[in-house]
Structure formats: structure tokens, C-alpha cells
PDB file of C-alpha atoms in Angstrom:
ATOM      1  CA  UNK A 827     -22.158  18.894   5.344  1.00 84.00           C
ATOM      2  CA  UNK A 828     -24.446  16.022   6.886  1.00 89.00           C
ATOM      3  CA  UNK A 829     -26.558  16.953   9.563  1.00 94.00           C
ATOM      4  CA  UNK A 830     -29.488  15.778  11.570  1.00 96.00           C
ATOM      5  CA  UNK A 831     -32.416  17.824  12.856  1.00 96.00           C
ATOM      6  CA  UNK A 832     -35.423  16.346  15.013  1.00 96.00           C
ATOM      7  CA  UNK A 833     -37.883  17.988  17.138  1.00 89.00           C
ATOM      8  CA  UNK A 834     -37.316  18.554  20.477  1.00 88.00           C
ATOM      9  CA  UNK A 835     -39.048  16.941  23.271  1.00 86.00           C
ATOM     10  CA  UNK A 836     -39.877  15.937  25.490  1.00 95.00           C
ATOM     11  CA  UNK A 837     -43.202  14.483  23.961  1.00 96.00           C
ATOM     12  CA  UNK A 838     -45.943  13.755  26.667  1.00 97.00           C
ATOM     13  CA  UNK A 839     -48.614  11.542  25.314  1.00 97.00           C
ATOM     14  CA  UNK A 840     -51.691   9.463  26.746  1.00 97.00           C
ATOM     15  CA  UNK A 841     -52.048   5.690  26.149  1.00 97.00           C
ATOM     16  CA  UNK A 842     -53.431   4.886  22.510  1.00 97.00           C
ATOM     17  CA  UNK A 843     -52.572   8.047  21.215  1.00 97.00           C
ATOM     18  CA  UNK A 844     -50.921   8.988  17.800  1.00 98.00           C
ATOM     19  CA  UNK A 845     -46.767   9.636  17.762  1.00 97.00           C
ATOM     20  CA  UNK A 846     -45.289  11.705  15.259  1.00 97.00           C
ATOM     21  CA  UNK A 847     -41.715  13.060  15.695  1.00 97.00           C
ATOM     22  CA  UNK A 848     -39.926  15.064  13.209  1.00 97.00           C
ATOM     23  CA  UNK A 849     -37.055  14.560  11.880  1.00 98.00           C
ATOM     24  CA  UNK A 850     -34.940  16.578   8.535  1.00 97.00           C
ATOM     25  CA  UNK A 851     -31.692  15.814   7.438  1.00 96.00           C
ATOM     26  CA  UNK A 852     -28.808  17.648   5.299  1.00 95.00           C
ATOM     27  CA  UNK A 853     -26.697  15.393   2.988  1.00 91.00           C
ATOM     28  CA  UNK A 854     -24.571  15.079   0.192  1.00 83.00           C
ATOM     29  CA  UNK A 855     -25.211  11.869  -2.034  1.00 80.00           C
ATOM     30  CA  UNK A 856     -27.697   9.048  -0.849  1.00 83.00           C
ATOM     31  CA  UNK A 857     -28.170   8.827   2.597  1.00 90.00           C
ATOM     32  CA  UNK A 858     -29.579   5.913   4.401  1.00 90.00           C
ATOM     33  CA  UNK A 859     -31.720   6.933   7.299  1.00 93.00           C
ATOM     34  CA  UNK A 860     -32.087   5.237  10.585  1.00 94.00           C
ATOM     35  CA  UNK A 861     -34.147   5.590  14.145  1.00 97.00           C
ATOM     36  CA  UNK A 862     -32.408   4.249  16.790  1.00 97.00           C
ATOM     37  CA  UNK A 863     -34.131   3.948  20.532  1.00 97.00           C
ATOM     38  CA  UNK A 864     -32.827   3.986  23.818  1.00 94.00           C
ATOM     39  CA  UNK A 865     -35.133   2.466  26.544  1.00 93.00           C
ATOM     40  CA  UNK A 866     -34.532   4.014  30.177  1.00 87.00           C
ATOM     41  CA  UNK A 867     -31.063   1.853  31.649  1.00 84.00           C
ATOM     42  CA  UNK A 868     -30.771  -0.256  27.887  1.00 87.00           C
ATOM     43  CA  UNK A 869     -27.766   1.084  24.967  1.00 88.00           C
ATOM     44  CA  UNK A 870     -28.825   1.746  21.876  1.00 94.00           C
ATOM     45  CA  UNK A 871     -31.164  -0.627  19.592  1.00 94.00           C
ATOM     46  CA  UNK A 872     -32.011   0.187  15.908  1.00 94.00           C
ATOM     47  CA  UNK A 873     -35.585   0.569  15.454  1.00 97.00           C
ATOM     48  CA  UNK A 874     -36.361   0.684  11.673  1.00 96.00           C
ATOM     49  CA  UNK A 875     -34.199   2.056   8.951  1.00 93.00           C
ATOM     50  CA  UNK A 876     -34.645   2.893   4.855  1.00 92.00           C
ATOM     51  CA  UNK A 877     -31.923   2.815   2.427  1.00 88.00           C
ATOM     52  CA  UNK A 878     -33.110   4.786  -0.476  1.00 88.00           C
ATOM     53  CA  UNK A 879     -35.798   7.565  -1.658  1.00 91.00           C
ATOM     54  CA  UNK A 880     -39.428   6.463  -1.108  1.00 94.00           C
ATOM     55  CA  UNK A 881     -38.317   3.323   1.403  1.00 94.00           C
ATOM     56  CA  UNK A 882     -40.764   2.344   4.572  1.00 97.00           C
ATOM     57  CA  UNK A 883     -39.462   1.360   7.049  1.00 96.00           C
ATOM     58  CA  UNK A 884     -41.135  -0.586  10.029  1.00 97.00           C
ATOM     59  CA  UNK A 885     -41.419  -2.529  13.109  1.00 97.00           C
ATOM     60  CA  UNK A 886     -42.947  -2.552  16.074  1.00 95.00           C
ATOM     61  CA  UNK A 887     -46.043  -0.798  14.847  1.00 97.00           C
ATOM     62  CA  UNK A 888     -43.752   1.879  14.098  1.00 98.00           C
ATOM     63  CA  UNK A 889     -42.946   3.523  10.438  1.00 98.00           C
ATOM     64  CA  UNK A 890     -40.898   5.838   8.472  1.00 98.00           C
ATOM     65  CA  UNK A 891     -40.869   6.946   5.299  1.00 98.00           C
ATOM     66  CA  UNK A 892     -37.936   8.093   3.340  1.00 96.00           C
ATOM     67  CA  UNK A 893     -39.018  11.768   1.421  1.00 96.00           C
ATOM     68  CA  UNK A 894     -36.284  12.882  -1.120  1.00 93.00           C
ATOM     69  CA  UNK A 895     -37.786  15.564  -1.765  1.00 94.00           C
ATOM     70  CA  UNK A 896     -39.029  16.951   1.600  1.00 95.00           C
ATOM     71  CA  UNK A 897     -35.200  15.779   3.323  1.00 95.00           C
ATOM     72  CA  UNK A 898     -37.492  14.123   6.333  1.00 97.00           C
ATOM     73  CA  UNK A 899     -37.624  10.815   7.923  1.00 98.00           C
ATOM     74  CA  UNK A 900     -40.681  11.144  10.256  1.00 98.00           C
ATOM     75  CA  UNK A 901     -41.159   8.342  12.441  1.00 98.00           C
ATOM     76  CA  UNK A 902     -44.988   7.880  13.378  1.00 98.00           C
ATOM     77  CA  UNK A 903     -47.139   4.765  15.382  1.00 98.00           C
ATOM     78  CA  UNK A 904     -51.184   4.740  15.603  1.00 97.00           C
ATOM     79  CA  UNK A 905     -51.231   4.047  19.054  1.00 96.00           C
ATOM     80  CA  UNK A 906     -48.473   4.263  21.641  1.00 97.00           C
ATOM     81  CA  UNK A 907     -48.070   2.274  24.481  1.00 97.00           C
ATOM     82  CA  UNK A 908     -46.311   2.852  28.377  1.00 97.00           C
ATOM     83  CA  UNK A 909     -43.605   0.933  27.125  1.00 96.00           C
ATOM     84  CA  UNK A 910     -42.688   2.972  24.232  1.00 97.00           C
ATOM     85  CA  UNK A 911     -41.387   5.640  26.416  1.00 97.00           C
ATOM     86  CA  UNK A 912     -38.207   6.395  25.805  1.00 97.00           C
ATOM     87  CA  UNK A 913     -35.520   8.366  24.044  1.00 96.00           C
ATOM     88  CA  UNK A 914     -35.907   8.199  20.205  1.00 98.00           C
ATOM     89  CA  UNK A 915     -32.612   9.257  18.121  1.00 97.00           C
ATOM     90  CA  UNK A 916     -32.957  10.028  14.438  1.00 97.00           C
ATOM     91  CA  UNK A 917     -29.694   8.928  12.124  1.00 95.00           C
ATOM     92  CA  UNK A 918     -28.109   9.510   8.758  1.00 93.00           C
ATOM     93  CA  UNK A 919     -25.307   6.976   7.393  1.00 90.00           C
ATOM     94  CA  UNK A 920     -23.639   9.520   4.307  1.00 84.00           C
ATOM     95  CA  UNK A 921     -23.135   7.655   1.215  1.00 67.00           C
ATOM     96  CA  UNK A 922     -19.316   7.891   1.607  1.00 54.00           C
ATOM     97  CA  UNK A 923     -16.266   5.016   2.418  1.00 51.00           C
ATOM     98  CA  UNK A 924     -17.971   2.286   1.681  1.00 59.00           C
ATOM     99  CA  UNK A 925     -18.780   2.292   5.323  1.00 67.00           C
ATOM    100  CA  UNK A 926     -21.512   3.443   7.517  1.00 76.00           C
ATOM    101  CA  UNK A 927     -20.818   5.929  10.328  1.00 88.00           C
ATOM    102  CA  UNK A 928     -23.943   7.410  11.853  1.00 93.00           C
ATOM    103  CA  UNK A 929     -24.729  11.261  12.275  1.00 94.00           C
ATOM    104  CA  UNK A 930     -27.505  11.303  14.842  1.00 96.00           C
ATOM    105  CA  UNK A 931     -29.940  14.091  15.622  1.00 96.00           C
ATOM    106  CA  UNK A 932     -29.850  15.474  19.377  1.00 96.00           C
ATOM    107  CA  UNK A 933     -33.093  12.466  20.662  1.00 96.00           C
ATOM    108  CA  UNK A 934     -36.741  13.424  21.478  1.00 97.00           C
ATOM    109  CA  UNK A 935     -37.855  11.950  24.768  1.00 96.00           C
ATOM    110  CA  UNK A 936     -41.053  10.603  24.545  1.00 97.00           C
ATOM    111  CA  UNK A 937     -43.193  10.199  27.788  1.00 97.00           C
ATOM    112  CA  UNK A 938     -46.458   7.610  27.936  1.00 97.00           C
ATOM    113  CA  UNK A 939     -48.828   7.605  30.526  1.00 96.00           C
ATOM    114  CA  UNK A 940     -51.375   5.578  31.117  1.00 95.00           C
TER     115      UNK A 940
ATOM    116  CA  UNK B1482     -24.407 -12.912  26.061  1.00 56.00           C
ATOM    117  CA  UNK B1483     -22.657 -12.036  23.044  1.00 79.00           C
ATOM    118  CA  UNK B1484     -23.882  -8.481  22.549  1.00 92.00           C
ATOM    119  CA  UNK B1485     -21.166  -5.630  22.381  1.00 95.00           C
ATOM    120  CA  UNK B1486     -19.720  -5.357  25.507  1.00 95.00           C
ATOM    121  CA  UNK B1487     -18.096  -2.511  27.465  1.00 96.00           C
ATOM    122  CA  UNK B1488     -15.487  -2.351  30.150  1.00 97.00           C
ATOM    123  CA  UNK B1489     -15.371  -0.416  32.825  1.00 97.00           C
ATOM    124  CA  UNK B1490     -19.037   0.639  32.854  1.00 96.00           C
ATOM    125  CA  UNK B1491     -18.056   3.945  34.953  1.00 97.00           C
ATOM    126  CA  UNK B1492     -15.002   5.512  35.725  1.00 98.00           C
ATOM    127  CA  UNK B1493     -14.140   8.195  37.687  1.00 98.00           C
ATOM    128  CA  UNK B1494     -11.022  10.129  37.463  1.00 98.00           C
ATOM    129  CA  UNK B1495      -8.923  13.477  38.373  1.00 97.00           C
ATOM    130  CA  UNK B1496      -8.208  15.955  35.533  1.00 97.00           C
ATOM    131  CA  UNK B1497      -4.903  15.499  33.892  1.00 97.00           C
ATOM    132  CA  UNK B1498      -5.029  11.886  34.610  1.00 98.00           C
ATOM    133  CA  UNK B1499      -4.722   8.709  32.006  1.00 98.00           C
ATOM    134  CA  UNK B1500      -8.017   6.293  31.424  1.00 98.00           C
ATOM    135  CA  UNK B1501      -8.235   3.431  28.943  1.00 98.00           C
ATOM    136  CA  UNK B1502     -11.610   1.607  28.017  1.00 98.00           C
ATOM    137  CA  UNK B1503     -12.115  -1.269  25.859  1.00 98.00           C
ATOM    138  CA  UNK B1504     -14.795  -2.323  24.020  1.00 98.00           C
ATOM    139  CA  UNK B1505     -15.664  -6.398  22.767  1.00 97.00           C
ATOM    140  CA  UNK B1506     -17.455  -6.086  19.282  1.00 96.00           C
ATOM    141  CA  UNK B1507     -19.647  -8.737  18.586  1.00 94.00           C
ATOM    142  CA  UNK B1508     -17.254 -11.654  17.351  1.00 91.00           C
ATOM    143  CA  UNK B1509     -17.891 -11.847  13.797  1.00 87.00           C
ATOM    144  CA  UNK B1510     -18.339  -7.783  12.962  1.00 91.00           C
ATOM    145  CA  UNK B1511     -15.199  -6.550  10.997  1.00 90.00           C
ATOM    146  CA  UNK B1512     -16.324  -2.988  11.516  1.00 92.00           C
ATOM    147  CA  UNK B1513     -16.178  -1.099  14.977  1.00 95.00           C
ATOM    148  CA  UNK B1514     -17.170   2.521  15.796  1.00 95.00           C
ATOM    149  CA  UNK B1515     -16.198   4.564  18.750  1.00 97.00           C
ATOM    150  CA  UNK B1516     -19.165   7.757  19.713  1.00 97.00           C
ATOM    151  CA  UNK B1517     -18.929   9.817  22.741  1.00 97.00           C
ATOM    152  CA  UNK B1518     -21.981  10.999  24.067  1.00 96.00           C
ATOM    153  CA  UNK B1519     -22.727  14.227  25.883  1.00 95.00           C
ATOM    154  CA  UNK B1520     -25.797  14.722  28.404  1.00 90.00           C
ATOM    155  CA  UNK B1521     -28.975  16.024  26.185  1.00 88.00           C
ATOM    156  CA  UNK B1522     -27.230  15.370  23.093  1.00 92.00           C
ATOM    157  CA  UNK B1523     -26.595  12.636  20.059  1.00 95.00           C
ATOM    158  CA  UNK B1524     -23.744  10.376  19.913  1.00 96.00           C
ATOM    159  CA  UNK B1525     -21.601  12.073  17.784  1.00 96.00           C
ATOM    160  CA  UNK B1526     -18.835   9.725  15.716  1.00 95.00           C
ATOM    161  CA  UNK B1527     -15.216   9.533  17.054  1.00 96.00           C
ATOM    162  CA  UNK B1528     -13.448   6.916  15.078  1.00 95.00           C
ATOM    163  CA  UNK B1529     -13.978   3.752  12.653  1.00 92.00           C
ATOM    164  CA  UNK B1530     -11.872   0.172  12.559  1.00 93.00           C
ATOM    165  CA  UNK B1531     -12.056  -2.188   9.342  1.00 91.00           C
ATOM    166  CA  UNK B1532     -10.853  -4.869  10.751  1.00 92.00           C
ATOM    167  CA  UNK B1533      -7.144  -3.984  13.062  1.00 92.00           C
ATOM    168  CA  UNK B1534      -7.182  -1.078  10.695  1.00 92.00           C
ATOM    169  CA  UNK B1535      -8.261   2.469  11.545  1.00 92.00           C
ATOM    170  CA  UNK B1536      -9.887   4.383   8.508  1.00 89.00           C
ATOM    171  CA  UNK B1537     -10.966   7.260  10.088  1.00 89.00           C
ATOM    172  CA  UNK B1538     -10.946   9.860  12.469  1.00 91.00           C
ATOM    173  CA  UNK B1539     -12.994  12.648  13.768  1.00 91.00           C
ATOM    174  CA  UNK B1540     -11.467  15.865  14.272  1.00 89.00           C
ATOM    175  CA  UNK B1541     -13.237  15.487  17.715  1.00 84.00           C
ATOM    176  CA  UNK B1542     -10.370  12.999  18.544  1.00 86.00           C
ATOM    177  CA  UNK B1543      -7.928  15.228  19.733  1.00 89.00           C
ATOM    178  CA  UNK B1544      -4.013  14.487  19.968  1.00 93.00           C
ATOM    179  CA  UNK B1545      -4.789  13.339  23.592  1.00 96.00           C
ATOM    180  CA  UNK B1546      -7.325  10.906  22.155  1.00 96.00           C
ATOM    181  CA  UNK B1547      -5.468   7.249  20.778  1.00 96.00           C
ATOM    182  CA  UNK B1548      -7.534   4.293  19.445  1.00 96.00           C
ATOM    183  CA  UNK B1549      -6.289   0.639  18.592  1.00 96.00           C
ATOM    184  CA  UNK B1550      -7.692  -2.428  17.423  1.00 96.00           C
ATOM    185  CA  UNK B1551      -4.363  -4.730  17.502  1.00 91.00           C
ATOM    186  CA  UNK B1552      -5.777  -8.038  16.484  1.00 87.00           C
ATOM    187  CA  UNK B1553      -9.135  -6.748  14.636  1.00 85.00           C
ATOM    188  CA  UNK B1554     -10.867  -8.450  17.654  1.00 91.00           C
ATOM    189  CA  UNK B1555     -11.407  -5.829  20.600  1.00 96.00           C
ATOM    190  CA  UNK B1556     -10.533  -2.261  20.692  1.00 97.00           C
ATOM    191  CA  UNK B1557      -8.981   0.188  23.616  1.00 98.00           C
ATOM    192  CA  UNK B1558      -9.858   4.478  23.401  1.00 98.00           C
ATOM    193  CA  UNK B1559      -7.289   5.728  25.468  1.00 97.00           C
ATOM    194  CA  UNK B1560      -7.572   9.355  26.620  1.00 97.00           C
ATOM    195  CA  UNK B1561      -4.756  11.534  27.967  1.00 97.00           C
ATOM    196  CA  UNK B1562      -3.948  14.221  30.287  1.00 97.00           C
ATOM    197  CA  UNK B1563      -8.145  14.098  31.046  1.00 97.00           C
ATOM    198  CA  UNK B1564     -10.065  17.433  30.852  1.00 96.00           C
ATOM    199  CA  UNK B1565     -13.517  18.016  32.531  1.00 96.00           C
ATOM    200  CA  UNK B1566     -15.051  18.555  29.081  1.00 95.00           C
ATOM    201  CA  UNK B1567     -14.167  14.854  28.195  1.00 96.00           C
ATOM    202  CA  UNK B1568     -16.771  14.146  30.672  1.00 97.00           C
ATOM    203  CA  UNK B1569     -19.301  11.535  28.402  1.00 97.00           C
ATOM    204  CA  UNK B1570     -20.700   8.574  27.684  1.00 96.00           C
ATOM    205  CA  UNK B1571     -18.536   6.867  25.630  1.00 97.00           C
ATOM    206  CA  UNK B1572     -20.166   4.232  23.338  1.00 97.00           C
ATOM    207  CA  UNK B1573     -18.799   1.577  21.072  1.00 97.00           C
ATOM    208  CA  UNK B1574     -20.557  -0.222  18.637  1.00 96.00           C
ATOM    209  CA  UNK B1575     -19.969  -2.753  15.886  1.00 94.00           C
ATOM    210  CA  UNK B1576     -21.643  -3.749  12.729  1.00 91.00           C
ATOM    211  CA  UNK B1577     -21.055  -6.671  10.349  1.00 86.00           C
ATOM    212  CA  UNK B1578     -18.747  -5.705   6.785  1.00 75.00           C
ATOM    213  CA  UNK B1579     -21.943  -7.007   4.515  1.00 67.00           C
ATOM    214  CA  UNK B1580     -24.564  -5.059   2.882  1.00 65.00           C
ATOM    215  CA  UNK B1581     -25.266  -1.510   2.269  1.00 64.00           C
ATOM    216  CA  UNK B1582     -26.558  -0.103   5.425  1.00 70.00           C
ATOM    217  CA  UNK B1583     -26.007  -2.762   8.050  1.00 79.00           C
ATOM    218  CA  UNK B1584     -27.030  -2.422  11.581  1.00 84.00           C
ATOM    219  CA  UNK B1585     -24.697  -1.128  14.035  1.00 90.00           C
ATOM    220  CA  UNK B1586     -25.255  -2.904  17.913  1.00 93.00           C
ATOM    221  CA  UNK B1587     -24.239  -0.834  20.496  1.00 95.00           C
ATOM    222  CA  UNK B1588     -22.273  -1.345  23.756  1.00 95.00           C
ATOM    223  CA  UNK B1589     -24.098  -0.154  26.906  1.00 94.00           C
ATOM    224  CA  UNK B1590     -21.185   2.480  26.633  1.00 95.00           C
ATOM    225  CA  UNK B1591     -18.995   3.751  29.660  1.00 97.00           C
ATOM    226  CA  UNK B1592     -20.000   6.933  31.403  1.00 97.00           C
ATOM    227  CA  UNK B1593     -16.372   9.139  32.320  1.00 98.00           C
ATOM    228  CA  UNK B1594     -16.581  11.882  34.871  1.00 98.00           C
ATOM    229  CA  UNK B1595     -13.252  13.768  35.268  1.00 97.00           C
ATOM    230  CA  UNK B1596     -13.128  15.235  38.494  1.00 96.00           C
TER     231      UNK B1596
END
């Protein structure tokens, strides 16, 4: 089956620092891989996604790369800010329908302070 | 504001009771999703609309749970006979029919307590 692992949080970082949080998938076929944020009192915004093997994805200073061969989508940023804190939700979109329902991981909660 | 949006916001209701929520996709998305959320957790996937028609269904959505999309505009999740498990945020979302992985936008959802 499709499935979505991520570490658990909740991550507690100082300004500047590095952010790494896991995440591993299970899938049949060719996933395309997703992070998805939620800011405290805001829905759900895509953050960066990668549709095939070896794909980076990016934005806001944060990036992804898709491993084949490891099954992990890792999302990582050099230096974190206050305002990154929030709940971070990695997401798999099985190659399957012609359509693209998510399977989402259970979110690490990340914590900034200055 | 033409983001997905979500009506009621909160509801509160008594178990065994009837609740309905609809959801507004954005106007020109042909595809909308319904998730349910529980407290700590993912959104995990309910059901999908093409357009007025519904292509699938998780085997989360019970025989209490209905879903329509009459017109292929808006959609209504309709939940009978309420249990205090069905206690969620329920979250729609809607994504345009082009491309191979496109975005999905997301409703600010509506939270359901059942009493």
C-alpha cells in the first residue's frame, strides 16, 4: 500500500539554525511527493513538491529532494526563521486514476525561537 | 477572495444527529477532494469529484457518510446519525484537471464536535 512516514516533533530550534525533517514513503508505481505547511490559524498551503526520481524541489529557502532509491523526501532550509514555525505535513500523490489524491504523513511541528 | 471556501467554519452537534457542510472549490478547478482530519494526525482522503461526478471513495466514508457535487460547481458531505468519533476537521480542497501533479488549495476546513 502507500504510506507516509515523517519524524515526529515537535522540533525546537533557535533562529538561523539548520531544519531537517524526515520524511519515507511506501508506494507502488511513481509517486509524486509533496510538503504541505500549515501556519498557526491558516489551511493548508503547498510548500514545494517533485514529480519524479532525482527532482528538487524549492521555495522559500526551503528544498527537497526526491531519492528513489532511499524512498525519502527530506525537506531541509540553512537557516530558519520565527516565522517558519509551524506544522509541516509530508505527502505522496500514487501514480494511479489519472488523478491526484494525497496520502499525508501524521505533521512535525516545528517551533522557532528567537 | 476566491480561495476555497468552507461553510460553516464550526459546528456543534448531539450524537445521532444530521450535519451537512459545503465546500466552494475555486471556480475553475474540475477536481475536488474531501479529507477529514483528526487532532495530532494527517488529513487522511475521504472522497474525489471530476467534475459533478464522484470517482472515488474511501472506505473511511461509511454508509452514514453521502457526498454530492450536483452541478460540478460546489459540493455538500453530509453525515448521518453523528457519532463522537466523527469528531474532525473536515477539509475540502480543489485542484485544477491539468498537468501531472497539480496543486491542491485547501479550504480552511470545518471543525465538527459531536456532543
Amino acid at each position: 500500500g502507500n504510506s507516509v512516514t515523517q519524524m515526529e516533533g515537535p522540533v525546537t530550534l533557535s533562529e538561523e539554525a539548520f531544519l531537517t525533517i524526515n520524511c519515507t514513503y511506501t508506494a507502488t508505481g511513481y509517486p509524486s511527493l509533496f510538503w504541505y505547511v500549515q501556519y498557526p490559524g491558516e489551511g493548508l498551503q503547498l510548500l514545494l513538491k517533485a514529480t519524479k526520481a532525482d527532482d528538487k524541489g524549492s521555495n522559500k529557502g526551503f528544498e527537497a529532494t526526491y531519492r528513489k532509491e532511499t524512498t525519502s523526501f527530506h525537506l531541509e532550509k540553512g537557516s530558519v526563521q520565527v516565522s517558519d514555525s509551524a506544522v509541516y505535513f509530508c505527502a505522496l500523490s500514487p501514480f494511479s486514476g489519472g488523478y491526484n489524491k494525497l496520502i499525508f504523513g501524521a505533521g512535525t511541528r516545528l517551533a522557532v525561537h528567537p | 477572495d476566491t480561495g476555497v471556501s468552507q461553510d460553516p467554519r464550526h459546528k456543534i452537534t448531539k450524537r445521532g444527529q444530521n450535519v451537512t457542510f459545503r465546500c466552494d472549490p475555486i471556480s475553475e478547478h474540475n477536481r475536488l477532494y474531501w479529507y477529514r482530519q483528526t487532532l495530532g494526525q494527517g488529513p487522511e482522503f475521504l472522497t474525489y469529484f471530476q467534475n459533478e461526478a464522484q470517482l472515488e471513495k474511501s472506505r473511511l466514508l461509511s454508509d452514514r457518510f453521502s457526498a454530492e457535487r450536483p452541478k460540478g460547481s460546489f459540493s455538500t458531505l453530509e453525515i448521518q446519525r453523528t457519532e463522537q468519533g466523527d469528531s474532525a476537521m473536515y477539509l475540502c480542497a480543489s485542484s485544477p484537471g491539468q498537468g501531472a501533479a497539480p496543486e491542491q488549495f485547501f479550504g480552511p476546513g470545518t471543525r465538527l464536535t459531536v456532543l
